[in-house]
Amino acid sequence: MSNETSPSAESLLAELEQIRKEFGEHSKEAGTCLYQLGLLFIRQANAMDAMKYLGDALYIRRMHYSEEDLKIREIYYALEQCTFM
């Protein structure tokens, strides 16, 4: 994926701020944006930031989904990737 089609951390953080204003701090949309930030930092090989955002995404998604749901399991998979960085 090229940088032209991949969002930057700054654009995702701005989107997250807007989502929190519009939908709330713990909305599904905020969880998705945090997950996307985590994936971005994985691609940049920045495990510390990736784990921070993925952890925040997991916290929010657990409010909306069961532990067996794909939305939860994909975060666990991403967190596992951080351990190999």
Backbone as a ProteinNet text record, in pm:
[ID]
protein_1_A
[PRIMARY]
MSNETSPSAESLLAELEQIRKEFGEHSKEAGTCLYQLGLLFIRQANAMDAMKYLGDALYIRRMHYSEEDLKIREIYYALEQCTFM
[TERTIARY]
84.5	0	88.9	61.8	144.5	103.6	191.7	161.5	46.5	23.5	-83.4	-220.5	-235.9	-364.4	-372	-261.3	-257.4	-271.4	-363	-379	-257.7	-230.7	-121.2	-174	-80.9	-119.3	-193.2	-147.7	-211.7	-355.8	-378.5	-515.7	-605.4	-551.2	-632	-660.9	-564.6	-589.1	-693.1	-689.6	-791.5	-928.4	-930.8	-1056.3	-1109	-1019	-1058	-1120.1	-1060.7	-1114.4	-1255.9	-1275.3	-1407.2	-1509.1	-1467	-1554.7	-1597.2	-1503.2	-1535.9	-1636.3	-1623.3	-1719.4	-1857	-1860.4	-1986.9	-2055.9	-1978.6	-2038.5	-2011.8	-1911	-1878.3	-1743.5	-1690	-1556.2	-1543.7	-1649.5	-1644.4	-1733.9	-1748.1	-1831.7	-1758.4	-1836.2	-1776.7	-1683.6	-1723.8	-1644	-1508.1	-1507.4	-1381.1	-1292.1	-1352.2	-1276.3	-1213.1	-1286.3	-1233.6	-1119.3	-1132.3	-1026.6	-900.1	-916.8	-802.7	-734.8	-815.4	-760.7	-678.7	-730.9	-658.4	-527.6	-528.5	-403.9	-303.1	-350.6	-262.2	-199	-280.4	-228	-126.6	-152.7	-59.1	77	77.2	204.3	272.3	195	256.4	331.2	266.7	332.3	459	462.6	580.2	681	652.7	739.5	755.9	650.4	649.7	558.8	616.2	537.9	475.4	546	493.3	364.7	366.8	246.5	137	175.5	76.1	3.1	76.1	13.1	-76.6	-36.9	-118.9	-255.4	-254.3	-380.4	-462.4	-395.9	-468.9	-531.9	-461.4	-517.4	-640.5	-633.6	-749.5	-865.7	-835	-938.8	-1003.7	-923.3	-975	-1067.9	-1028.3	-1111.5	-1249.9	-1252.7	-1380.1	-1459.9	-1394.7	-1468.1	-1527.8	-1463.9	-1521.3	-1654.6	-1678.4	-1806.3	-1919.2	-1883.3	-1981.7	-1991.5	-1887	-1881.9	-1846.7	-1884.7	-1846.8	-1699.6	-1641.8	-1500.2	-1469.2	-1566.7	-1547.1	-1563.5	-1610.4	-1637.9	-1507.7	-1516.3	-1400.1	-1342	-1425.7	-1378.7	-1284.1	-1300.9	-1211.3	-1089.1	-1112.7	-1004	-901.6	-945	-848.6	-752.7	-798.1	-709.1	-606.8	-650.8	-555.2	-447.5	-488.8	-392.6	-292.1	-341.9	-253.1	-157.5	-208.1	-121	-12.6	-46.1	54.6	164.1	125.7	226	326.2	280.4	370.3	479.6	450	550.2	665.7	646.3	751.5	829	804.8	871.3	1001.5
-117.7	0	123.8	214.3	334.3	435.9	529.8	634.7	722.9	729.2	813.8	761	629	571.1	534.4	532.9	498.1	624.2	621.4	740.7	760.5	884.2	915.6	910.4	904.3	907.1	1036.9	1146.6	1276.2	1277.8	1222.1	1221.8	1128.9	1014.4	923.7	982.9	1053.8	1118.2	1229	1302.7	1405.9	1340.8	1229.7	1156.4	1104.3	1052.7	1002.8	1113.8	1230.9	1344.5	1378.3	1379.6	1408.6	1300.2	1175.2	1063	1072.8	1103.8	1114.7	1225.7	1336.2	1446.5	1406.5	1336.5	1303.4	1181.5	1075.7	949.2	913.1	975.8	945.9	877.4	890.4	840.4	688.8	615.6	469.4	409.8	479.8	430.8	323.4	244.2	144.3	211.9	328.5	402.2	443.1	484.4	519.5	395.8	282.3	157.5	120.5	139.6	108.2	201.5	327.5	423.6	392.1	357.7	320	194.2	99.4	-21.9	13.6	103.4	146.1	215.1	293.6	355.7	248.4	147.5	38.6	-30.7	-57.7	-121.9	-33.7	96.3	189.9	181.9	179.2	173.4	37	-69.5	-199.1	-189.4	-130.4	-115.6	-31	60	145.3	82.3	-40.7	-113.3	-39.4	24.5	97.3	21.2	-80.6	-170.7	-100.6	-7.3	58.9	136.5	218.3	293.5	200.5	98.6	2.8	-62.7	-107.4	-173.2	-77.4	47.4	146	161.2	184.3	206.2	78.4	-35	-161.2	-194.4	-162.9	-184	-98	26.6	116.2	66.2	17.4	-36.7	-160	-245.6	-365.8	-329.4	-232.8	-187.8	-143.8	-65.8	-15.3	-127.8	-206.8	-311.7	-415.1	-438.7	-532	-481.6	-353.5	-297.3	-329.9	-360	-375.2	-516.5	-597.3	-728.7	-835.8	-960.8	-1073.3	-1107.6	-1179.1	-1214.2	-1300.5	-1373.7	-1460.9	-1388.4	-1266.5	-1191.4	-1159.3	-1158	-1126.1	-988.1	-893.1	-757.7	-759	-856.8	-871.9	-954.6	-1063.9	-1154.7	-1089.3	-997.2	-931.4	-842.3	-789.3	-709.1	-799.1	-914.1	-1008.3	-1047.9	-1072.4	-1109	-995.6	-873.1	-757.8	-741.5	-762.7	-753.1	-860.2	-978.4	-1084.3	-1041.5	-972	-924.7	-832	-755.3	-662.5	-736.1	-855.9	-929.7	-980.2	-981.9	-1028.9	-914.7	-793.7	-677.3	-647.1
0	0	0	-86.5	-95.6	10	36.5	133.2	87.5	-43.6	-95.3	-55.8	-43.9	-7.4	139.8	206.9	348	433.5	531.1	615.2	706.1	739.6	831.1	974.5	1067.6	1208.2	1239.6	1182.4	1208.4	1159.1	1040	987.3	1068.3	1112.3	1194.3	1331.7	1389.4	1518.9	1507	1396.3	1372.6	1354.4	1281.7	1263.3	1396.4	1480.8	1612.3	1697.1	1694.5	1770.1	1722.5	1591.7	1535.4	1573.1	1564.5	1600.1	1745.7	1833.7	1976.4	2002	1929.3	1944.6	1894.1	1780.8	1715.7	1776.8	1807.6	1850.8	1996.2	2056.9	2195.9	2210.7	2328	2362.6	2343.5	2375.7	2372.6	2264.6	2154.5	2044.1	1963.9	1890.2	1801.1	1700.4	1653.6	1555.4	1613.5	1740.6	1806	1817.7	1851.5	1860	1727.6	1620.1	1486.9	1450.1	1480	1449.7	1530.4	1657	1739.9	1685.2	1639.2	1577.5	1452.8	1370.7	1250.9	1286.8	1392.9	1438.9	1481	1552.6	1592.3	1472.6	1370.8	1249.9	1178.8	1176.6	1114.9	1183.9	1315.9	1388.3	1374	1353.9	1324	1191.3	1090.5	959.5	969.9	1066.3	1085.5	1181.7	1226.9	1320.9	1453.2	1497.5	1623.9	1720.6	1785.7	1869.7	1990.1	2049.8	2170.3	2140	2035.9	2000.4	1950.2	1874.6	1825.2	1941.3	2041.3	2155.6	2234	2244	2314.8	2246.8	2116.9	2045.7	2034.1	2016.4	2010.9	2146	2253.6	2387.1	2410.7	2367.6	2380.2	2294.5	2174.8	2086.6	2148.4	2208.1	2272.5	2387.2	2468	2580.2	2531	2425.2	2372.6	2306.4	2224.5	2152.7	2248	2361.6	2459.3	2514.6	2506.2	2550.1	2452	2327.5	2220.2	2163.2	2182.1	2117.4	2219.5	2186.6	2271.8	2245.9	2337.7	2330.9	2207.2	2156.9	2041.3	1908.4	1910.7	1788.1	1714.5	1581.5	1498.4	1532.9	1568.7	1602.3	1723.2	1811.7	1926.7	1886.2	1817.9	1782.2	1690.5	1602.8	1514.8	1594	1704.3	1789.5	1857.6	1907.9	1968	1867.3	1743.4	1638.7	1616	1609.2	1588.8	1707.3	1829.3	1947.3	1943.8	1895.7	1880.4	1783.7	1676.9	1580.6	1647.4	1743.5	1813.5	1890.1	1935.8	2014	1927.9	1796.1	1704.2	1640.8	1684.5	1624.6	1695.2
[MASK]
+++++++++++++++++++++++++++++++++++++++++++++++++++++++++++++++++++++++++++++++++++++

